[in-house]
CSV table of C-alpha atoms and ligand atoms in Angstrom, one decimal:
chain,number,residue,atom,x,y,z
A,18,UNK,CA,0.0,0.0,0.0
A,19,UNK,CA,1.2,3.5,-0.8
A,20,UNK,CA,2.4,5.6,2.2
A,21,UNK,CA,0.5,8.7,3.3
A,22,UNK,CA,2.7,10.4,5.9
A,23,UNK,CA,1.4,13.0,8.4
A,24,UNK,CA,3.2,15.8,10.4
A,25,UNK,CA,1.4,17.7,13.1
A,26,UNK,CA,2.4,21.3,14.0
A,27,UNK,CA,1.2,22.1,17.5
A,28,UNK,CA,0.4,19.3,19.9
A,29,UNK,CA,-1.9,21.1,22.4
A,30,UNK,CA,-5.5,20.1,23.1
A,31,UNK,CA,-6.5,19.5,19.5
A,32,UNK,CA,-3.2,18.4,18.0
A,33,UNK,CA,-2.8,15.9,20.8
A,34,UNK,CA,-6.3,14.5,20.1
A,35,UNK,CA,-5.3,14.0,16.4
A,36,UNK,CA,-2.1,12.2,17.3
A,37,UNK,CA,-3.9,10.0,19.8
A,38,UNK,CA,-6.5,8.9,17.2
A,39,UNK,CA,-3.9,8.4,14.4
A,40,UNK,CA,-1.9,6.1,16.7
A,41,UNK,CA,-5.0,4.2,18.1
A,42,UNK,CA,-6.7,3.6,14.8
A,43,UNK,CA,-3.8,3.3,12.5
A,44,UNK,CA,-4.7,0.0,10.8
A,45,UNK,CA,-8.4,0.9,10.4
A,46,UNK,CA,-7.7,4.4,9.1
A,47,UNK,CA,-5.3,3.0,6.5
A,48,UNK,CA,-7.9,0.6,5.2
A,49,UNK,CA,-10.5,3.4,5.0
A,50,UNK,CA,-8.0,5.8,3.4
A,51,UNK,CA,-6.6,3.2,1.0
A,52,UNK,CA,-3.1,4.2,1.9
A,53,UNK,CA,-0.7,3.4,4.8
A,54,UNK,CA,-1.6,6.5,7.0
A,55,UNK,CA,1.2,7.1,9.3
A,56,UNK,CA,2.0,9.9,11.8
A,57,UNK,CA,5.7,10.5,11.4
A,58,UNK,CA,6.6,13.9,13.0
A,59,UNK,CA,5.3,16.3,15.5
A,60,UNK,CA,6.6,19.8,16.2
A,61,UNK,CA,5.6,21.2,19.6
A,62,UNK,CA,7.4,23.6,22.0
A,63,UNK,CA,6.9,21.3,25.0
A,64,UNK,CA,7.2,17.7,23.9
A,65,UNK,CA,7.4,16.0,27.3
A,66,UNK,CA,4.3,17.8,28.5
A,67,UNK,CA,2.3,16.9,25.4
A,68,UNK,CA,3.7,13.3,25.3
A,69,UNK,CA,2.6,12.7,28.9
A,70,UNK,CA,-0.8,14.4,28.5
A,71,UNK,CA,-1.8,12.6,25.3
A,72,UNK,CA,0.2,9.4,25.7
A,73,UNK,CA,2.3,9.9,22.5
A,74,UNK,CA,5.8,8.4,22.2
A,75,UNK,CA,8.4,11.0,22.7
A,76,UNK,CA,10.4,9.9,19.6
A,77,UNK,CA,7.7,11.3,17.3
A,78,UNK,CA,8.5,14.8,18.5
A,79,UNK,CA,11.2,16.8,16.8
A,80,UNK,CA,14.2,17.7,18.9
A,81,UNK,CA,15.0,14.6,21.1
A,82,UNK,CA,12.1,15.4,23.4
A,83,UNK,CA,13.7,18.6,24.7
A,84,UNK,CA,11.6,21.8,25.1
A,85,UNK,CA,12.0,24.0,21.9
A,86,UNK,CA,12.8,27.6,21.5
A,87,UNK,CA,10.8,29.5,18.8
A,88,UNK,CA,13.9,29.3,16.5
A,89,UNK,CA,14.1,25.5,17.0
A,90,UNK,CA,10.4,25.1,16.2
A,91,UNK,CA,10.8,27.2,13.0
A,92,UNK,CA,13.9,25.2,12.0
A,93,UNK,CA,11.9,21.9,12.4
A,94,UNK,CA,8.9,23.3,10.6
A,95,UNK,CA,11.2,24.2,7.7
A,96,UNK,CA,12.6,20.7,7.7
A,97,UNK,CA,9.1,19.4,7.3
A,98,UNK,CA,8.3,21.8,4.5
A,99,UNK,CA,11.5,20.6,2.6
A,100,UNK,CA,10.9,17.0,3.3
A,101,UNK,CA,9.7,14.9,0.4
A,102,UNK,CA,8.5,12.3,2.9
A,103,UNK,CA,5.5,14.2,4.3
A,104,UNK,CA,2.3,14.2,2.3
A,105,UNK,CA,0.0,16.1,4.7
A,106,UNK,CA,0.5,18.7,7.4
A,107,UNK,CA,-2.0,19.3,10.3
A,108,UNK,CA,-1.8,22.8,11.6
A,109,UNK,CA,-3.1,22.9,15.2
A,110,UNK,CA,-1.0,25.8,16.4
A,111,UNK,CA,-4.0,28.2,16.2
A,112,UNK,CA,-4.2,32.0,15.9
A,113,UNK,CA,-4.2,34.3,12.9
A,114,UNK,CA,-0.8,35.9,13.1
A,115,UNK,CA,1.3,36.4,10.0
A,116,UNK,CA,3.6,33.7,11.2
A,117,UNK,CA,0.7,31.2,11.1
A,118,UNK,CA,-0.5,32.4,7.7
A,119,UNK,CA,3.0,32.1,6.3
A,120,UNK,CA,3.4,28.6,7.8
A,121,UNK,CA,0.2,27.3,6.2
A,122,UNK,CA,1.1,29.0,2.8
A,123,UNK,CA,4.5,27.3,2.9
A,124,UNK,CA,2.8,23.9,3.6
A,125,UNK,CA,0.8,24.3,0.4
A,126,UNK,CA,3.7,25.8,-1.6
A,127,UNK,CA,5.8,22.9,-0.6
A,128,UNK,CA,3.2,20.6,-2.2
A,129,UNK,CA,1.6,19.1,0.9
A,130,UNK,CA,-2.1,18.9,1.7
A,131,UNK,CA,-3.2,20.9,4.7
A,132,UNK,CA,-5.7,20.1,7.4
A,133,UNK,CA,-6.5,22.7,10.0
A,134,UNK,CA,-9.0,23.6,12.7
A,135,UNK,CA,-8.0,27.2,12.5
A,136,UNK,CA,-11.3,29.2,12.0
A,137,UNK,CA,-9.7,32.6,12.9
A,138,UNK,CA,-7.1,32.1,10.1
A,139,UNK,CA,-9.7,31.0,7.6
A,140,UNK,CA,-12.1,33.7,8.5
A,141,UNK,CA,-9.3,36.3,7.8
A,142,UNK,CA,-7.3,34.8,5.0
A,143,UNK,CA,-9.4,32.3,3.2
A,144,UNK,CA,-9.0,33.7,-0.3
A,145,UNK,CA,-5.2,33.7,-0.3
A,146,UNK,CA,-5.0,30.3,1.4
A,147,UNK,CA,-7.4,28.7,-1.1
A,148,UNK,CA,-5.8,30.4,-4.0
A,149,UNK,CA,-2.4,29.0,-2.9
A,150,UNK,CA,-3.9,25.5,-2.5
A,151,UNK,CA,-5.4,25.6,-5.9
A,152,UNK,CA,-2.2,26.9,-7.5
A,153,UNK,CA,-0.4,23.9,-6.0
A,154,UNK,CA,-3.2,21.5,-6.6
A,155,UNK,CA,-3.3,20.6,-2.9
A,156,UNK,CA,-6.4,20.1,-0.7
A,157,UNK,CA,-7.4,21.9,2.4
A,158,UNK,CA,-9.4,20.0,5.0
A,159,UNK,CA,-11.1,22.3,7.5
A,160,UNK,CA,-14.0,20.2,8.9
A,161,UNK,CA,-12.7,20.9,12.5
A,162,UNK,CA,-12.8,24.6,12.1
A,163,UNK,CA,-16.6,24.9,12.6
A,164,UNK,CA,-18.4,23.2,15.5
A,165,UNK,CA,-15.7,20.6,16.3
A,166,UNK,CA,-17.0,17.1,15.8
A,167,UNK,CA,-20.2,18.0,13.9
A,168,UNK,CA,-19.6,17.3,10.2
A,169,UNK,CA,-21.2,20.5,9.1
A,170,UNK,CA,-18.6,21.4,6.5
A,171,UNK,CA,-19.0,18.1,4.6
A,172,UNK,CA,-22.8,18.4,4.9
A,173,UNK,CA,-22.9,22.0,3.5
A,174,UNK,CA,-20.2,21.3,0.9
A,175,UNK,CA,-21.0,17.8,-0.3
A,176,UNK,CA,-24.4,16.7,0.8
A,177,UNK,CA,-26.7,19.5,-0.3
A,178,UNK,CA,-25.4,19.9,-3.8
A,179,UNK,CA,-28.9,18.9,-5.0
A,180,UNK,CA,-30.6,21.6,-3.1
A,181,UNK,CA,-30.3,25.3,-2.3
A,182,UNK,CA,-29.5,26.4,1.3
A,183,UNK,CA,-31.7,29.3,2.3
A,184,UNK,CA,-31.0,29.7,6.0
A,185,UNK,CA,-28.4,28.6,8.5
A,186,UNK,CA,-28.8,29.2,12.2
A,187,UNK,CA,-27.1,27.6,15.2
A,188,UNK,CA,-25.3,27.6,18.4
A,189,UNK,CA,-21.7,27.5,17.4
A,190,UNK,CA,-19.9,28.5,20.6
A,191,UNK,CA,-19.9,26.0,23.4
A,192,UNK,CA,-18.4,28.3,26.0
A,193,UNK,CA,-21.1,31.0,25.8
A,194,UNK,CA,-23.8,28.3,25.7
A,195,UNK,CA,-22.3,26.7,28.7
A,196,UNK,CA,-22.3,30.1,30.5
A,197,UNK,CA,-25.9,30.9,29.6
A,198,UNK,CA,-27.2,27.4,30.5
A,199,UNK,CA,-25.5,27.5,33.9
A,200,UNK,CA,-26.8,31.0,34.6
A,201,UNK,CA,-30.4,29.7,34.0
A,202,UNK,CA,-30.2,26.2,35.4
A,203,UNK,CA,-27.9,26.7,38.4
A,204,UNK,CA,-28.3,30.4,39.1
A,205,UNK,CA,-24.5,30.9,38.5
A,206,UNK,CA,-23.2,34.4,38.0
A,207,UNK,CA,-21.6,35.1,34.6
A,208,UNK,CA,-18.1,35.0,36.1
A,209,UNK,CA,-18.7,31.7,38.0
A,210,UNK,CA,-20.0,30.0,34.8
A,211,UNK,CA,-17.1,31.3,32.7
A,212,UNK,CA,-14.5,30.0,35.2
A,213,UNK,CA,-16.1,26.5,35.0
A,214,UNK,CA,-16.1,26.6,31.2
A,215,UNK,CA,-12.4,27.4,31.2
A,216,UNK,CA,-11.7,24.6,33.7
A,217,UNK,CA,-13.5,22.2,31.4
A,218,UNK,CA,-11.3,23.3,28.5
A,219,UNK,CA,-14.1,24.7,26.3
A,220,UNK,CA,-12.9,28.2,26.1
A,221,UNK,CA,-10.4,29.7,23.7
A,222,UNK,CA,-7.0,30.6,25.2
A,223,UNK,CA,-8.4,34.2,25.1
A,224,UNK,CA,-12.0,33.7,26.3
A,225,UNK,CA,-12.9,37.2,25.1
A,226,UNK,CA,-13.5,35.7,21.6
A,227,UNK,CA,-15.9,33.2,23.1
A,228,UNK,CA,-17.9,35.7,25.0
A,229,UNK,CA,-17.9,38.6,22.5
A,230,UNK,CA,-19.2,36.5,19.6
A,231,UNK,CA,-15.8,36.6,17.8
A,232,UNK,CA,-15.3,32.9,17.7
A,233,UNK,CA,-18.8,32.2,16.6
A,234,UNK,CA,-18.5,34.9,13.8
A,235,UNK,CA,-15.4,33.1,12.5
A,236,UNK,CA,-17.4,29.9,12.1
A,237,UNK,CA,-20.4,31.7,10.6
A,238,UNK,CA,-18.2,33.4,8.0
A,239,UNK,CA,-16.8,30.0,6.9
A,240,UNK,CA,-20.3,28.6,6.6
A,241,UNK,CA,-21.5,31.7,4.6
A,242,UNK,CA,-18.6,31.2,2.2
A,243,UNK,CA,-19.5,27.6,1.7
A,244,UNK,CA,-23.3,27.8,1.7
A,245,UNK,CA,-23.8,31.1,-0.1
A,246,UNK,CA,-20.5,31.4,-2.0
A,247,UNK,CA,-19.8,34.9,-0.6
A,248,UNK,CA,-16.2,35.8,0.3
A,249,UNK,CA,-17.5,37.6,3.4
A,250,UNK,CA,-15.2,39.8,5.5
A,251,UNK,CA,-15.5,39.2,9.2
A,252,UNK,CA,-16.0,43.0,9.8
A,253,UNK,CA,-19.1,42.9,7.6
A,254,UNK,CA,-21.0,40.6,9.9
A,255,UNK,CA,-22.7,42.4,12.8
A,256,UNK,CA,-21.6,40.7,16.0
A,257,UNK,CA,-22.5,41.1,19.6
A,258,UNK,CA,-21.7,38.8,22.5
A,259,UNK,CA,-23.3,37.6,25.7
A,260,UNK,CA,-21.5,40.1,28.0
A,261,UNK,CA,-24.6,42.3,28.5
A,262,UNK,CA,-27.1,39.5,29.2
A,263,UNK,CA,-28.6,40.2,32.6
A,264,UNK,CA,-30.7,38.3,35.1
A,265,UNK,CA,-33.7,40.4,34.1
A,266,UNK,CA,-33.2,39.4,30.4
A,267,UNK,CA,-33.2,35.8,31.4
A,268,UNK,CA,-36.3,36.3,33.5
A,269,UNK,CA,-38.1,38.1,30.6
A,270,UNK,CA,-37.1,35.2,28.3
A,271,UNK,CA,-38.6,32.8,30.8
A,272,UNK,CA,-41.8,34.8,30.9
A,273,UNK,CA,-41.9,34.8,27.1
A,274,UNK,CA,-41.4,31.0,26.9
A,275,UNK,CA,-37.9,31.4,25.5
A,276,UNK,CA,-34.3,30.8,26.3
A,277,UNK,CA,-31.5,33.2,25.5
A,278,UNK,CA,-28.8,31.7,23.2
A,279,UNK,CA,-25.9,33.2,21.3
A,280,UNK,CA,-27.2,32.5,17.8
A,281,UNK,CA,-25.3,32.6,14.4
A,282,UNK,CA,-27.8,33.5,11.7
A,283,UNK,CA,-27.5,33.8,8.0
A,284,UNK,CA,-30.4,33.9,5.6
A,285,UNK,CA,-30.3,34.4,1.8
A,286,UNK,CA,-33.0,36.7,0.4
A,287,UNK,CA,-32.8,37.8,-3.3
A,288,UNK,CA,-29.3,38.9,-3.9
A,289,UNK,CA,-28.4,39.5,-0.2
A,290,UNK,CA,-27.3,37.4,2.7
A,291,UNK,CA,-28.5,38.8,6.1
A,292,UNK,CA,-26.1,37.7,8.7
A,293,UNK,CA,-25.6,38.3,12.4
A,294,UNK,CA,-24.2,36.8,15.6
A,295,UNK,CA,-26.1,38.0,18.6
A,296,UNK,CA,-27.9,36.8,21.7
A,297,UNK,CA,-31.5,35.9,20.7
A,298,UNK,CA,-34.6,34.9,22.6
A,299,UNK,CA,-35.2,31.4,21.2
A,300,UNK,CA,-38.8,30.1,21.6
A,301,UNK,CA,-39.0,26.9,23.6
A,302,UNK,CA,-40.7,25.3,20.6
A,303,UNK,CA,-37.4,25.8,18.5
A,304,UNK,CA,-35.1,22.9,19.3
A,305,UNK,CA,-32.1,25.3,19.6
A,306,UNK,CA,-33.6,26.4,22.9
A,307,UNK,CA,-33.1,22.9,24.3
A,308,UNK,CA,-29.4,22.8,23.5
A,309,UNK,CA,-27.6,23.2,26.8
A,310,UNK,CA,-24.0,23.1,28.1
A,311,UNK,CA,-21.1,23.1,25.7
A,312,UNK,CA,-23.1,21.3,22.9
A,313,UNK,CA,-23.3,22.9,19.5
A,314,UNK,CA,-26.2,22.6,17.0
A,315,UNK,CA,-26.8,23.8,13.5
A,316,UNK,CA,-30.1,24.1,11.7
A,317,UNK,CA,-30.0,24.3,7.9
A,318,UNK,CA,-33.1,25.1,5.9
A,319,UNK,CA,-33.1,24.1,2.3
A,320,UNK,CA,-35.4,25.1,-0.6
A,321,UNK,CA,-36.4,21.6,-1.4
A,322,UNK,CA,-35.6,19.4,1.6
A,323,UNK,CA,-36.6,21.8,4.3
A,324,UNK,CA,-35.1,21.6,7.8
A,325,UNK,CA,-32.0,19.6,8.7
A,326,UNK,CA,-30.5,19.6,12.1
A,327,UNK,CA,-27.0,18.5,13.4
A,328,UNK,CA,-26.1,18.4,17.1
A,329,UNK,CA,-22.9,17.4,18.7
A,330,UNK,CA,-19.7,18.3,20.5
A,331,UNK,CA,-18.2,21.6,19.3
A,332,UNK,CA,-14.9,21.4,21.2
A,333,UNK,CA,-12.6,19.0,23.0
A,334,UNK,CA,-9.4,17.2,22.2
A,335,UNK,CA,-10.6,13.9,20.8
A,336,UNK,CA,-13.9,15.4,19.5
A,337,UNK,CA,-12.2,18.0,17.4
A,338,UNK,CA,-9.3,15.6,16.7
A,339,UNK,CA,-11.8,13.1,15.1
A,340,UNK,CA,-12.9,15.8,12.6
A,341,UNK,CA,-9.3,16.4,11.6
A,342,UNK,CA,-8.6,12.7,11.2
A,343,UNK,CA,-11.7,12.3,9.1
A,344,UNK,CA,-10.4,15.0,6.7
A,345,UNK,CA,-7.0,13.1,6.6
A,346,UNK,CA,-8.7,9.9,5.7
A,347,UNK,CA,-10.8,11.6,3.0
A,348,UNK,CA,-7.8,13.3,1.5
A,349,UNK,CA,-5.8,10.1,1.6
A,350,UNK,CA,-8.5,8.3,-0.4
A,351,UNK,CA,-9.8,11.0,-2.7
A,352,UNK,CA,-7.3,13.8,-3.1
A,353,UNK,CA,-6.9,13.3,-6.9
A,354,UNK,CA,-10.7,13.6,-7.2
A,355,UNK,CA,-11.2,16.5,-4.8
A,356,UNK,CA,-11.1,20.3,-5.4
A,357,UNK,CA,-11.2,23.2,-3.1
A,358,UNK,CA,-14.6,24.9,-3.8
A,359,UNK,CA,-15.0,28.0,-1.8
A,360,UNK,CA,-16.6,31.3,-2.7
A,361,UNK,CA,-18.1,32.1,-6.1
A,362,UNK,CA,-21.1,34.5,-5.8
A,363,UNK,CA,-21.4,38.2,-5.4
A,364,UNK,CA,-24.3,38.4,-2.9
A,365,UNK,CA,-24.0,41.3,-0.6
A,366,UNK,CA,-23.8,40.8,3.1
A,367,UNK,CA,-26.3,42.9,5.1
A,368,UNK,CA,-27.0,43.3,8.8
A,369,UNK,CA,-30.6,42.9,10.2
A,370,UNK,CA,-31.4,46.7,10.1
A,371,UNK,CA,-34.0,46.4,7.4
A,372,UNK,CA,-34.8,42.8,7.8
A,373,UNK,CA,-38.2,41.9,9.3
A,374,UNK,CA,-37.8,40.0,12.6
A,375,UNK,CA,-39.8,39.8,15.8
A,376,UNK,CA,-37.9,41.5,18.6
A,377,UNK,CA,-37.9,41.7,22.4
A,378,UNK,CA,-37.2,45.3,23.6
A,379,UNK,CA,-36.6,45.8,27.3
A,380,UNK,CA,-37.1,49.3,28.7
A,381,UNK,CA,-35.5,50.5,31.9
A,382,UNK,CA,-37.8,53.3,32.9
A,383,UNK,CA,-38.9,55.9,35.5
A,384,UNK,CA,-41.4,54.1,37.8
A,385,UNK,CA,-44.5,56.2,37.5
A,386,UNK,CA,-48.1,55.8,36.3
A,387,UNK,CA,-48.6,56.2,32.5
A,388,UNK,CA,-45.0,55.2,31.5
A,389,UNK,CA,-45.9,51.8,30.1
A,390,UNK,CA,-48.8,53.4,28.2
A,391,UNK,CA,-46.6,56.1,26.8
A,392,UNK,CA,-44.0,53.7,25.6
A,393,UNK,CA,-46.4,51.2,24.1
A,394,UNK,CA,-48.1,54.1,22.3
A,395,UNK,CA,-44.8,55.2,20.8
A,396,UNK,CA,-44.2,51.6,19.6
A,397,UNK,CA,-47.6,51.7,17.9
A,398,UNK,CA,-46.9,55.1,16.4
A,399,UNK,CA,-44.0,53.5,14.4
A,400,UNK,CA,-46.5,50.9,13.0
A,401,UNK,CA,-45.0,48.1,15.1
A,402,UNK,CA,-47.6,45.5,16.1
A,403,UNK,CA,-47.1,44.4,19.7
A,404,UNK,CA,-47.3,40.7,20.6
A,405,UNK,CA,-46.7,40.7,24.4
A,406,UNK,CA,-46.0,43.2,27.1
A,407,UNK,CA,-44.3,41.5,30.1
A,408,UNK,CA,-44.7,42.4,33.8
A,409,UNK,CA,-42.9,45.4,35.1
A,410,UNK,CA,-40.1,44.6,37.5
A,411,UNK,CA,-40.3,47.5,40.0
A,412,UNK,CA,-37.4,48.6,42.1
A,413,UNK,CA,-37.5,51.7,44.3
A,414,UNK,CA,-36.7,54.1,41.5
A,415,UNK,CA,-37.1,52.3,38.2
A,416,UNK,CA,-39.3,49.8,36.5
A,417,UNK,CA,-38.0,47.4,33.8
A,418,UNK,CA,-40.4,45.8,31.4
A,419,UNK,CA,-40.2,44.3,28.0
A,420,UNK,CA,-42.2,44.3,24.8
A,421,UNK,CA,-42.2,41.5,22.3
A,422,UNK,CA,-43.1,42.7,18.8
A,423,UNK,CA,-44.5,41.1,15.7
A,424,UNK,CA,-42.0,41.2,12.8
A,425,UNK,CA,-40.6,44.7,12.4
A,426,UNK,CA,-37.2,46.3,11.5
A,427,UNK,CA,-34.5,47.6,13.7
A,428,UNK,CA,-34.8,50.9,12.0
A,429,UNK,CA,-38.5,51.1,13.2
A,430,UNK,CA,-37.3,50.3,16.8
A,431,UNK,CA,-34.6,52.8,16.7
A,432,UNK,CA,-37.1,55.4,15.7
A,433,UNK,CA,-39.3,54.5,18.7
A,434,UNK,CA,-36.4,55.1,21.0
A,435,UNK,CA,-35.5,58.4,19.4
A,436,UNK,CA,-39.1,59.6,19.8
A,437,UNK,CA,-39.3,58.5,23.4
A,438,UNK,CA,-36.1,60.4,24.2
A,439,UNK,CA,-37.2,63.5,22.3
A,440,UNK,CA,-40.7,63.7,23.9
A,441,UNK,CA,-39.8,62.7,27.5
A,442,UNK,CA,-36.0,62.8,28.0
A,443,UNK,CA,-36.2,61.6,31.6
A,444,UNK,CA,-38.2,58.4,31.1
A,445,UNK,CA,-35.5,56.0,29.9
A,446,UNK,CA,-32.9,55.3,32.6
A,447,UNK,CA,-30.6,53.3,30.2
A,448,UNK,CA,-30.4,52.4,26.6
A,449,UNK,CA,-33.2,49.8,25.8
A,450,UNK,CA,-31.9,46.3,25.0
A,451,UNK,CA,-33.1,44.8,21.7
A,452,UNK,CA,-33.0,41.1,21.1
A,453,UNK,CA,-34.3,39.2,18.1
A,454,UNK,CA,-36.8,36.5,18.9
A,455,UNK,CA,-36.2,33.2,17.0
A,456,UNK,CA,-39.3,31.0,16.4
B,523,HSE,N1,-13.9,27.8,22.2
B,523,HSE,C1,-14.9,27.2,21.3
B,523,HSE,C2,-16.2,27.1,21.9
B,523,HSE,C3,-14.5,25.8,20.8
B,523,HSE,O1,-16.4,27.4,23.1
B,523,HSE,O2,-17.1,26.6,21.3
B,523,HSE,C4,-13.6,25.9,19.6
B,523,HSE,O3,-14.1,26.6,18.6
């Protein structure tokens, strides 16, 4: 059987999981991939630590098992690039620095296939990476970059080619979902829940990206490129995170028969794709509301086949590792029949400003007779049809209440707020919070 030799750059949580599976399943993977799939080299700064943690023989690591300096690591990476004995490189270093970009470009320029879980890098530099791969006729596997073990890339790329994707929505960041679930189920504070998520290894090294929606927006941008063919720039997606979600918001959601979830949403309409990453109030009748803890879920709506749902582990060493190994096997077997299809259409990306959506607006107001009436009247004045007005939460000085609307636009809601401030400047105690409601 022909050899198919693998090198791994970066043997942390994900790289270690890849190595473990390649070693455990070597025989079976080789049968599936129709080649002798063999892990031959690993470059990692701390070989002993990685070897102990993942049970990987030390002799697979470059540098006699000693800790490496950055220069050592670069030297060994260069040796791998120049080696004719490596067929595929797994990049699990992470991050989107120029160094990482140059590393993956040299993998491709040195005529090796590339498999990566690096969503931040793909979100930022997809076009140059794919251009370089195509120029060198090499394949990029990136199944692990979106929702860990869930095979959403293959599904979007290969399985719906007989249909047209209209809408993708999902929970694509386990850390924020874990935090929100624990705040609801166990009454944890935001900080307590974040700490637990970090201890369990769900969070990125910089958890800011998990909390502020950045990590989820990287994943959504990759799916938008695949599903709708748009070479979307990350800064063109409107993103907000879960930092501002309060106990009151959670209690209004409960009153509205909803859960609050950080939702990735992209819908094609005419020549536009409306996209956002934002906390939404998800109706309990929508299955996304039932996804708790660090689990990820993606809902794809197609023109002909309707709703399709995938649920699974979005993070974790062996979970994400399994997605990388599945790419390795696929490339081993089919590389000469595969191509890197990525973006091809010119749809424009729009935020939800003029998109009809039902919203929940919570108002923090002066606590006095007539205020609820005044505000609901202003909502009606902008031709917004109200669905529900929730109970006022009275404190000594303020009352907070929320209004759920029938579908309307953000522009209409912003006009309501502008009119309230103009007519009675003292009524609003803080900026109202606006959250889409997902049915
Ligand atoms: N930190 C991510 C999450 C996992 O919490 O979902 C890797 O993307």
